[in-house]
Coordinates of C-alpha atoms in Angstrom, one line a residue:
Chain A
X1 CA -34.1 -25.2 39.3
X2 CA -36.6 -25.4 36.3
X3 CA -37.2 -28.5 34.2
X4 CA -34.9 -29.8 32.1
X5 CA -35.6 -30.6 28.5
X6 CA -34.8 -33.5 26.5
X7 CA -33.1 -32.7 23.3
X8 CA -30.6 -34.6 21.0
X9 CA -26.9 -33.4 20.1
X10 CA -25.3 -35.1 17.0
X11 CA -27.5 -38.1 17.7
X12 CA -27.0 -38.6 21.5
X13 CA -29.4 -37.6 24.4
X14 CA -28.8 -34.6 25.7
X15 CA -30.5 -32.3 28.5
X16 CA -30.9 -28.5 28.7
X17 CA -32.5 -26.5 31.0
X18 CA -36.0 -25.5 30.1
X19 CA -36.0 -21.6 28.1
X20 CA -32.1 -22.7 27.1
X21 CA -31.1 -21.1 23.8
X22 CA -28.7 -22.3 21.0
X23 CA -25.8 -19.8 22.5
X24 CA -26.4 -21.4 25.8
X25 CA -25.7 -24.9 24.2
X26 CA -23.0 -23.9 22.8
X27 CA -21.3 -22.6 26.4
X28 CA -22.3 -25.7 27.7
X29 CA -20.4 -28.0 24.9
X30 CA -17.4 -25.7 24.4
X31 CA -18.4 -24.9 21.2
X32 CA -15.0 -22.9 19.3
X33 CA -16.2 -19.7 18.3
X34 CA -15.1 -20.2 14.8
X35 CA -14.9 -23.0 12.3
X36 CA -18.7 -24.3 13.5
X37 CA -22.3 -24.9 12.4
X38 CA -25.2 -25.6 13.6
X39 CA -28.7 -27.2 12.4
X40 CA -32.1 -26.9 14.6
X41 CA -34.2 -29.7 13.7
X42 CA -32.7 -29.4 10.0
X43 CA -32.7 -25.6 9.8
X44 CA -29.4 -24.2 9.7
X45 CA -29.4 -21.2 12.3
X46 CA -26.7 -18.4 12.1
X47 CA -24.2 -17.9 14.6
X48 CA -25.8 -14.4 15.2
X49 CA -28.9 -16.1 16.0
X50 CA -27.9 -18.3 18.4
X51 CA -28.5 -16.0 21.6
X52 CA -32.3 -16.1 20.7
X53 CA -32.9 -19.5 19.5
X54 CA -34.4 -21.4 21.8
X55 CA -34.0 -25.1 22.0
X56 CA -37.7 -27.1 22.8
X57 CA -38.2 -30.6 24.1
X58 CA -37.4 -32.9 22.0
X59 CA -35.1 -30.6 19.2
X60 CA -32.7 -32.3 17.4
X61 CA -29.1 -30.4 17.0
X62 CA -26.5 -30.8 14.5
X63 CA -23.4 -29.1 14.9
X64 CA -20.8 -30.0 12.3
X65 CA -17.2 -28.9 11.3
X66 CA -14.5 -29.9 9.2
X67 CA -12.9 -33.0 9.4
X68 CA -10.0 -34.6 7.1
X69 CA -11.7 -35.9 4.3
X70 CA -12.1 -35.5 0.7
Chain B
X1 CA 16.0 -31.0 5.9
X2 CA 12.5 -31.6 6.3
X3 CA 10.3 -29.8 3.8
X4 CA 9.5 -27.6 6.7
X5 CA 12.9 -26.5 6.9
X6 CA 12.9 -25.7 3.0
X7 CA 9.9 -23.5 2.9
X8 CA 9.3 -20.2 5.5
X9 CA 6.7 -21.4 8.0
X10 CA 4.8 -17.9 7.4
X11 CA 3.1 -18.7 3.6
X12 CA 1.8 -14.6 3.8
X13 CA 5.0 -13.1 3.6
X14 CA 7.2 -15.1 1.0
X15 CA 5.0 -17.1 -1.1
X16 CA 6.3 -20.2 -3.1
X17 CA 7.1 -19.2 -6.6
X18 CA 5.3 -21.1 -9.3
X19 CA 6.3 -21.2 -12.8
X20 CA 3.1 -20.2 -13.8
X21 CA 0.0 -17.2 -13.5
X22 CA -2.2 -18.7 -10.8
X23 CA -5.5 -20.1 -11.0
X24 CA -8.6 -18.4 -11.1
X25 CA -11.7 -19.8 -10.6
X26 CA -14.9 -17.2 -10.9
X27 CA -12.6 -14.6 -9.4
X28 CA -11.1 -16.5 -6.7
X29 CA -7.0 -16.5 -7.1
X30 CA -5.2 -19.6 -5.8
X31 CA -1.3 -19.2 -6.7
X32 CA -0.8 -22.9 -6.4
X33 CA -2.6 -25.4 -9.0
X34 CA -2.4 -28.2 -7.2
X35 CA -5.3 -28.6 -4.6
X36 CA -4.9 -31.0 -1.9
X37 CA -7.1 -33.2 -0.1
X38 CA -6.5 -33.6 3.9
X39 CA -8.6 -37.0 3.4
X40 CA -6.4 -40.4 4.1
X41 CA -3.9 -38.7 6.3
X42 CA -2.1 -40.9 8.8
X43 CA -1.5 -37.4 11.1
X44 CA -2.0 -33.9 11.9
X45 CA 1.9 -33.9 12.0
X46 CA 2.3 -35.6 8.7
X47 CA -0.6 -33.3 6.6
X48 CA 1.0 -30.3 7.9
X49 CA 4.6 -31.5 6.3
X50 CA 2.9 -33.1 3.5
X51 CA 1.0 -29.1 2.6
X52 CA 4.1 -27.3 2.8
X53 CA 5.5 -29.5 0.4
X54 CA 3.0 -29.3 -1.8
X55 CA 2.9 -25.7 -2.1
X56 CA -0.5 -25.7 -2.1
X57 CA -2.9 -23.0 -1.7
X58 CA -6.1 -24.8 -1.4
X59 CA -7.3 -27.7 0.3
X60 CA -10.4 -29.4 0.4
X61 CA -12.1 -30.5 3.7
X62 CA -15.4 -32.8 4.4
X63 CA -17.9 -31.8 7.3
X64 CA -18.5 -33.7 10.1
X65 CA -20.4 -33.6 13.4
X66 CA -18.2 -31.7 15.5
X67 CA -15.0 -33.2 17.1
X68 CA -13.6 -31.0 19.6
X69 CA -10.2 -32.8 19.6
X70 CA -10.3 -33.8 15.7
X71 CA -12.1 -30.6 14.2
X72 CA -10.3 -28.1 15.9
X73 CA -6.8 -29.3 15.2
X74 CA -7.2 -29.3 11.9
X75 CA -9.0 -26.2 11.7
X76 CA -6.1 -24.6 13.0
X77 CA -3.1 -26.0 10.8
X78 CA -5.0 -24.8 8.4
X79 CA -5.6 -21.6 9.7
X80 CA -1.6 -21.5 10.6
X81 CA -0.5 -22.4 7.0
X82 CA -2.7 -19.6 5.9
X83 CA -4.2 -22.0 3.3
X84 CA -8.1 -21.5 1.6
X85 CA -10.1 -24.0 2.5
X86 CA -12.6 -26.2 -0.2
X87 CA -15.5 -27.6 1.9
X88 CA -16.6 -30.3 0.1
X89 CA -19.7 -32.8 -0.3
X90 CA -18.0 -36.2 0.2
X91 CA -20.3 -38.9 1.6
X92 CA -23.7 -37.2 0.3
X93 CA -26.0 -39.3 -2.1
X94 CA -28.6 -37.0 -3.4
X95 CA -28.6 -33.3 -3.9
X96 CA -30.3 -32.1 -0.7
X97 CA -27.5 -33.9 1.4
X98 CA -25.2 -31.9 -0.9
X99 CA -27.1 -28.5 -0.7
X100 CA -27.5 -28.8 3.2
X101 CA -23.7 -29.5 3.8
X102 CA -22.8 -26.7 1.8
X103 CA -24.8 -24.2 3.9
X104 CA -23.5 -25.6 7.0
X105 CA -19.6 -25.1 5.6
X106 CA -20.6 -21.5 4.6
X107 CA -21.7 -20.8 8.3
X108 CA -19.1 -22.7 9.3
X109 CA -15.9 -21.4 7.6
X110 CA -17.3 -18.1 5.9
X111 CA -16.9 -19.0 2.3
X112 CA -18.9 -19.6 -0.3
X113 CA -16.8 -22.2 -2.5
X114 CA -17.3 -25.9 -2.2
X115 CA -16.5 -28.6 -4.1
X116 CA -19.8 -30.6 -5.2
X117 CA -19.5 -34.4 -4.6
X118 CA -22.5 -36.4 -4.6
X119 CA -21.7 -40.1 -5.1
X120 CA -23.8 -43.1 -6.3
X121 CA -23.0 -45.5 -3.7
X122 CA -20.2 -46.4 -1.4
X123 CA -18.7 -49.4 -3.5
X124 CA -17.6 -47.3 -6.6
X125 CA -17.5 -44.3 -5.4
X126 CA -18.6 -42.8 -8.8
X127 CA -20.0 -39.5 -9.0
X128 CA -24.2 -39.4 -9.4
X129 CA -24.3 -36.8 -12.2
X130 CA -28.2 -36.3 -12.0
X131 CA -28.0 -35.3 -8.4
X132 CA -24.4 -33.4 -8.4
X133 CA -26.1 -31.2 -11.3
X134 CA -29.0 -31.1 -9.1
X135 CA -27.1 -29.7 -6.6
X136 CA -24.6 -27.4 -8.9
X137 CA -27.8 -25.6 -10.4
X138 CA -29.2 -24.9 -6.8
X139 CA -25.8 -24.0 -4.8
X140 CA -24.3 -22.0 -8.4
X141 CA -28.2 -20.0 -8.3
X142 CA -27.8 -19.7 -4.0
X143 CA -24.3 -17.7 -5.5
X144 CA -21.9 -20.7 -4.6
X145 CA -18.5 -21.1 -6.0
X146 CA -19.1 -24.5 -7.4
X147 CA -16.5 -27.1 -8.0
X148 CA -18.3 -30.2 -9.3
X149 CA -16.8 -33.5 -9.2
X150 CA -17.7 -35.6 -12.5
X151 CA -17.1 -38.3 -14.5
X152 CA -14.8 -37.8 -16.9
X153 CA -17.9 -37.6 -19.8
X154 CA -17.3 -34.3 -21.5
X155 CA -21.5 -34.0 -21.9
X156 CA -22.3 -34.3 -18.2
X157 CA -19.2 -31.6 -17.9
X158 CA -21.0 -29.5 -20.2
X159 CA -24.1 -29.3 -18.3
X160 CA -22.6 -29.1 -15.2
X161 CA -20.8 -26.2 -16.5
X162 CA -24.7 -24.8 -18.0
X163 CA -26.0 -25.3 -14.0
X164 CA -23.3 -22.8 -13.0
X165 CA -20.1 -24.7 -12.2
X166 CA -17.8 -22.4 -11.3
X167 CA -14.9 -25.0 -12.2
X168 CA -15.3 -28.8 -13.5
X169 CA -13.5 -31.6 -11.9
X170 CA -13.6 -35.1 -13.9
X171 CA -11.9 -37.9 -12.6
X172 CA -9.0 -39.4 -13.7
X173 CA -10.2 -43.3 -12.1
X174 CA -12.3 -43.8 -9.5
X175 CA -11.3 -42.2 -5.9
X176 CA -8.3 -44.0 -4.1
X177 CA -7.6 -46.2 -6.8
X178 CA -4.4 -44.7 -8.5
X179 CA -4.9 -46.0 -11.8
X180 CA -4.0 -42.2 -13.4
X181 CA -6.2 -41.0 -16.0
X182 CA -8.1 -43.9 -17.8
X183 CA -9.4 -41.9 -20.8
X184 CA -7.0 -39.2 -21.7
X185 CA -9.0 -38.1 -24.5
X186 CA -12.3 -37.2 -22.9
X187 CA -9.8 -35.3 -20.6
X188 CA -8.6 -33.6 -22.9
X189 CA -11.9 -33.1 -24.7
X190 CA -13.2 -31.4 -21.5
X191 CA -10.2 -29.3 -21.2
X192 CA -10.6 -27.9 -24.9
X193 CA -14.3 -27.9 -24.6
X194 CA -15.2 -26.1 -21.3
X195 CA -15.2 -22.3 -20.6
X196 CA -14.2 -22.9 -16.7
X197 CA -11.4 -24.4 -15.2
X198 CA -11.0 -28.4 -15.5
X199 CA -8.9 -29.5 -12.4
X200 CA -8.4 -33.1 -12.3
X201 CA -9.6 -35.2 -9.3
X202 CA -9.3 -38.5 -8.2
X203 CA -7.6 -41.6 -9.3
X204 CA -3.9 -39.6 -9.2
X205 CA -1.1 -42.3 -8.0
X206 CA 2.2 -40.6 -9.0
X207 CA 3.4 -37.7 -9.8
X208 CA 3.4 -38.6 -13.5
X209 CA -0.8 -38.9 -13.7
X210 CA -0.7 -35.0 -12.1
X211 CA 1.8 -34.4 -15.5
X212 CA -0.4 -35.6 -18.1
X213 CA -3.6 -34.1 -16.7
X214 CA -1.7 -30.5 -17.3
X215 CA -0.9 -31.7 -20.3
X216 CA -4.1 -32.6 -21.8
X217 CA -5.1 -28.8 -20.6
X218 CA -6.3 -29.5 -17.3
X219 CA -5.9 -26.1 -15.2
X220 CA -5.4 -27.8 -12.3
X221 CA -4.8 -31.0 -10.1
X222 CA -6.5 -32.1 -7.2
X223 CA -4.8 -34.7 -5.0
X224 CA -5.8 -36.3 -1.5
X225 CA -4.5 -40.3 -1.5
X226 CA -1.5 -40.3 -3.9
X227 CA 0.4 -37.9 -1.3
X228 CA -1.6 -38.8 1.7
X229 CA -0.9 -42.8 1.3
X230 CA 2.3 -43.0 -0.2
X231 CA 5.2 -44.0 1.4
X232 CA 6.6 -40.6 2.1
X233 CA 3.7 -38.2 1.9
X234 CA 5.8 -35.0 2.2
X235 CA 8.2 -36.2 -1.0
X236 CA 5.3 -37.2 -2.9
X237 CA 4.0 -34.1 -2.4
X238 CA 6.8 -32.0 -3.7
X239 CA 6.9 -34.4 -6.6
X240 CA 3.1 -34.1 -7.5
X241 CA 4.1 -30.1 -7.1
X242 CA 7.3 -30.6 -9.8
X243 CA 4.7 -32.6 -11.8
X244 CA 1.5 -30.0 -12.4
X245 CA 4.0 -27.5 -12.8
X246 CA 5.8 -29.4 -15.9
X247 CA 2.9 -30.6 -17.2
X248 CA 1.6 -26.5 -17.0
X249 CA 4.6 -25.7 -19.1
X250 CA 4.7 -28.9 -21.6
X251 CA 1.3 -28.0 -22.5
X252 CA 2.1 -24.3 -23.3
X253 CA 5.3 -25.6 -25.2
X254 CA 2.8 -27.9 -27.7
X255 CA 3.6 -31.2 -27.7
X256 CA 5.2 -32.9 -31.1
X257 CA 2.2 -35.0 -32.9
X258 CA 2.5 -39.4 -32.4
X259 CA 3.5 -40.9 -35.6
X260 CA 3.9 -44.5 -36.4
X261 CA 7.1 -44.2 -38.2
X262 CA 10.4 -42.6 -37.1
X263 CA 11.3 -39.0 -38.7
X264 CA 14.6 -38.3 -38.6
X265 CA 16.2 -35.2 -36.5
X266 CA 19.5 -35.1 -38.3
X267 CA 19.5 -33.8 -42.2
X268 CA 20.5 -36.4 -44.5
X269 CA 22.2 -33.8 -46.7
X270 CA 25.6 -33.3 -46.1
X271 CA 26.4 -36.8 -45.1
X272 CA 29.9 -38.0 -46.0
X273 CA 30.2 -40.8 -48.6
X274 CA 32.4 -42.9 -46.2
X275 CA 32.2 -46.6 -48.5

């Protein structure tokens, strides 16, 4: 099993497996595949561009959505 | 009957009937002119009654951090009332905030409209209009659809409308507080003044405030608390409906001028001498 990485997910700790990408992140939190966002370290990154994104130690995700509000 | 009952569940196929042409704002065609808010609701249940009876066809949304049993819910009631959905800003102080959050509801829902709200601080609740024209200039330039919440001081509605507002939305009173429209004449002023839409927002209680802001010109009402909190969401809803749609038509009718004495409606000739 490789190393695992040390990231943060809408401000909790959170560990990936070392090369993970964005796309597998999103498997792993059962991300919808619509009605979603998500920031890298405070870059917004594209659902497109998720399968080649690749999360490094210590990355800070955002993923956001709507919420009732406003 | 519920109001669910009233109205076909499917919006696509029989829309409600309004008695007037729909809105348009840069293009974008909403058949209702009341805009809801989905902020203040008690439950899913009790929005999705309360936005069939409002008839709406747009309602505005904040963004979060993802809530797999909150987001998704409400992403699909709206998706299943077919409604448009208005990202908007709320709980951003400065304009980056506001320009980041904007981006992310564009990735995330796929449109480019969003209503700009960029408050001062958490007590008043009052609009910052440095950074929200900060933040209009930049989104309206990155080819946004921008709805800015203002104060209700035609000037700063002028320049939002000069950084590219797509629409302007003044307030009536400050958010939640349901004191109507404290200064019906800069209201009005906007209205006559601005070349884009004016839709009221915030400070609505009753159906009577969502009146008088369509008759002082307003194109439009935006509503979250006064149906959300009231007693009866779903009636207050279809009352706030009734209300921007009478207001529409009393403004088109033109309005008889105040006066400080009485004029009288009956003719005075032809009276009967009767001592």
């Amino acid at each position: 099993m490789s190393a695992a990485t040390g990231i943060m997910v809408n401000g909790k700790p959170a560990q990936v497996e070392e090369g993970s990408t964005l796309a597998g992140l999103a498997e792993t939190l059962g991300l919808p595949d619509r009605g979603v966002a998500v920031a890298l370290d405070g870059e917004i990154v594209p659902r497109s561009q998720w399968a080649v994104t690749l999360i490094t130690d210590g990355s800070a995700v955002e993923v956001v959505s709507i919420a009732a509000g406003g | 009957m519920s109001a669910a009952e009233r109205r076909p569940a499917n919006r696509g196929e029989e829309e409600m009937e309004h008695r007037y042409p729909p809105l348009v704002v840069a293009g974008h065609q909403f058949a209702s002119r009341l805009i809801t808010g989905t902020g203040a609701m008690t439950s899913l249940a009790m929005l999705r009654e309360s936005l069939i009876a409002s008839g709406t066809s747009l309602t505005t949304v904040a963004i979060r951090r993802f809530d797999p049993r909150a987001s998704v819910g409400l992403f699909d009631l709206l998706q299943e009332l077919k409604l448009e959905v208005l990202p908007n800003t709320a709980g951003c102080y400065s304009a980056r905030e506001a320009v980041t959050t904007a981006r992310l509801a564009a990735e995330a829902l796929g449109t480019k409209l969003v209503k700009v709200e960029v408050i001062a601080d958490d007590t008043s609740l009052l609009p910052d209009p440095i950074e929200t024209l900060r933040a209009t200039e930049e989104l309206a330039d990155a080819g946004f659809c921008v709805m800015a919440y203002l104060s209700d001081d035609p000037i700063v509605a002028r320049h939002a409308e000069g950084a590219g507002a797509s629409a302007v939305m003044p307030l009536g009173s400050p958010i939640g507080s349901g004191l109507g429209i404290l200064n019906p004449y800069n209201i009005r002023l906007i209205a006559e003044t601005s070349h884009v839409p004016v839709i009221l927002d915030a400070g609505v209680g009753t159906a009577s405030d969502a009146a008088q802001a369509m008759e002082l010109g307003c194109a439009g009402v935006l509503v979250a608390s006064a149906v959300n909190r009231a007693e009866d969401p779903p009636a207050m809803a279809a009352a706030i409906a009734g209300a921007v749609e009478a207001g529409y038509l009393a403004h088109r009718a033109g309005r008889i001028p105040r006066r400080a004495q009485a004029v009288a409606s009956s003719p005075s000739e032809g009276l009967a001498e009767l001592l």
